[in-house]
Amino acid sequence: LEIQPETTLPSHFFSHKGEEMGYLLAGTLHLKMSKAVHTAKAGDLIYLPSERPSQWENPEKDPARLLWLKIK
């Protein structure tokens, strides 16, 4: 999955209810969950039990690349 530079995605890019996990291969992502914003950088693992970010943002000038898995 590739999120283009300076792009904001509302909600979630999969319509999957269940656990998901992603490994950020390159770039930086901001994930807005409830009122908190979390920053993930290349090498970070993102685990979502069932809660979905309300917004994903790539604040950088290069694409963010994710390896994303649906677990359950």
mmCIF file of C-alpha atoms in Angstrom:
data_model
loop_
_atom_site.group_PDB
_atom_site.id
_atom_site.type_symbol
_atom_site.label_atom_id
_atom_site.label_comp_id
_atom_site.label_asym_id
_atom_site.label_seq_id
_atom_site.Cartn_x
_atom_site.Cartn_y
_atom_site.Cartn_z
ATOM 1 C CA LEU A 1 0.000 0.000 0.000
ATOM 2 C CA GLU A 2 1.408 3.416 -0.905
ATOM 3 C CA ILE A 3 0.166 6.740 0.460
ATOM 4 C CA GLN A 4 1.286 9.622 -1.703
ATOM 5 C CA PRO A 5 3.197 12.659 -0.385
ATOM 6 C CA GLU A 6 1.279 15.301 1.552
ATOM 7 C CA THR A 7 -1.944 13.264 1.313
ATOM 8 C CA THR A 8 -4.681 12.961 3.915
ATOM 9 C CA LEU A 9 -7.026 9.981 3.807
ATOM 10 C CA PRO A 10 -10.262 10.125 5.768
ATOM 11 C CA SER A 11 -11.251 7.044 7.727
ATOM 12 C CA HIS A 12 -9.775 3.702 6.729
ATOM 13 C CA PHE A 13 -8.788 2.271 3.380
ATOM 14 C CA PHE A 14 -10.169 -1.230 4.060
ATOM 15 C CA SER A 15 -13.729 -2.157 4.941
ATOM 16 C CA HIS A 16 -12.590 -4.900 7.309
ATOM 17 C CA LYS A 17 -13.917 -5.475 10.795
ATOM 18 C CA GLY A 18 -11.322 -7.169 12.910
ATOM 19 C CA GLU A 19 -7.638 -7.077 13.689
ATOM 20 C CA GLU A 20 -5.102 -5.599 11.299
ATOM 21 C CA MET A 21 -1.378 -5.061 11.393
ATOM 22 C CA GLY A 22 0.932 -2.987 9.240
ATOM 23 C CA TYR A 23 4.665 -2.502 8.933
ATOM 24 C CA LEU A 24 5.758 0.922 7.727
ATOM 25 C CA LEU A 25 8.430 0.189 5.128
ATOM 26 C CA ALA A 26 9.212 3.819 4.245
ATOM 27 C CA GLY A 27 8.067 7.312 5.167
ATOM 28 C CA THR A 28 6.077 8.800 8.019
ATOM 29 C CA LEU A 29 2.362 8.612 8.814
ATOM 30 C CA HIS A 30 0.170 10.480 11.277
ATOM 31 C CA LEU A 31 -2.796 8.420 12.499
ATOM 32 C CA LYS A 32 -5.643 10.236 14.232
ATOM 33 C CA MET A 33 -7.440 7.969 16.697
ATOM 34 C CA SER A 34 -10.147 9.549 18.838
ATOM 35 C CA LYS A 35 -8.543 12.832 19.941
ATOM 36 C CA ALA A 36 -4.928 11.629 19.821
ATOM 37 C CA VAL A 37 -2.543 11.778 16.870
ATOM 38 C CA HIS A 38 0.111 9.054 16.670
ATOM 39 C CA THR A 39 3.193 9.280 14.469
ATOM 40 C CA ALA A 40 4.626 6.168 12.826
ATOM 41 C CA LYS A 41 7.988 6.138 11.064
ATOM 42 C CA ALA A 42 9.741 3.620 8.825
ATOM 43 C CA GLY A 43 10.376 0.439 10.809
ATOM 44 C CA ASP A 44 7.342 0.885 13.083
ATOM 45 C CA LEU A 45 4.646 -1.733 13.456
ATOM 46 C CA ILE A 46 1.021 -0.539 13.548
ATOM 47 C CA TYR A 47 -1.527 -2.816 15.221
ATOM 48 C CA LEU A 48 -5.250 -2.087 15.097
ATOM 49 C CA PRO A 49 -7.370 -4.457 17.244
ATOM 50 C CA SER A 50 -10.667 -3.162 15.861
ATOM 51 C CA GLU A 51 -10.546 0.610 16.335
ATOM 52 C CA ARG A 52 -9.982 2.492 13.099
ATOM 53 C CA PRO A 53 -8.088 5.737 12.638
ATOM 54 C CA SER A 54 -10.409 8.555 11.652
ATOM 55 C CA GLN A 55 -7.650 10.004 9.492
ATOM 56 C CA TRP A 56 -4.311 8.983 7.952
ATOM 57 C CA GLU A 57 -1.863 11.636 6.810
ATOM 58 C CA ASN A 58 1.459 11.484 5.011
ATOM 59 C CA PRO A 59 3.155 14.777 6.019
ATOM 60 C CA GLU A 60 6.323 14.088 4.030
ATOM 61 C CA LYS A 61 7.358 14.818 0.440
ATOM 62 C CA ASP A 62 7.999 11.124 -0.344
ATOM 63 C CA PRO A 63 5.454 8.284 -0.470
ATOM 64 C CA ALA A 64 4.788 6.252 2.667
ATOM 65 C CA ARG A 65 4.847 2.516 1.971
ATOM 66 C CA LEU A 66 3.038 -0.031 4.132
ATOM 67 C CA LEU A 67 2.875 -3.793 4.245
ATOM 68 C CA TRP A 68 -0.667 -4.333 5.568
ATOM 69 C CA LEU A 69 -2.219 -7.585 6.845
ATOM 70 C CA LYS A 70 -5.773 -8.458 7.829
ATOM 71 C CA ILE A 71 -5.401 -10.824 10.786
ATOM 72 C CA LYS A 72 -8.980 -11.784 11.674
#
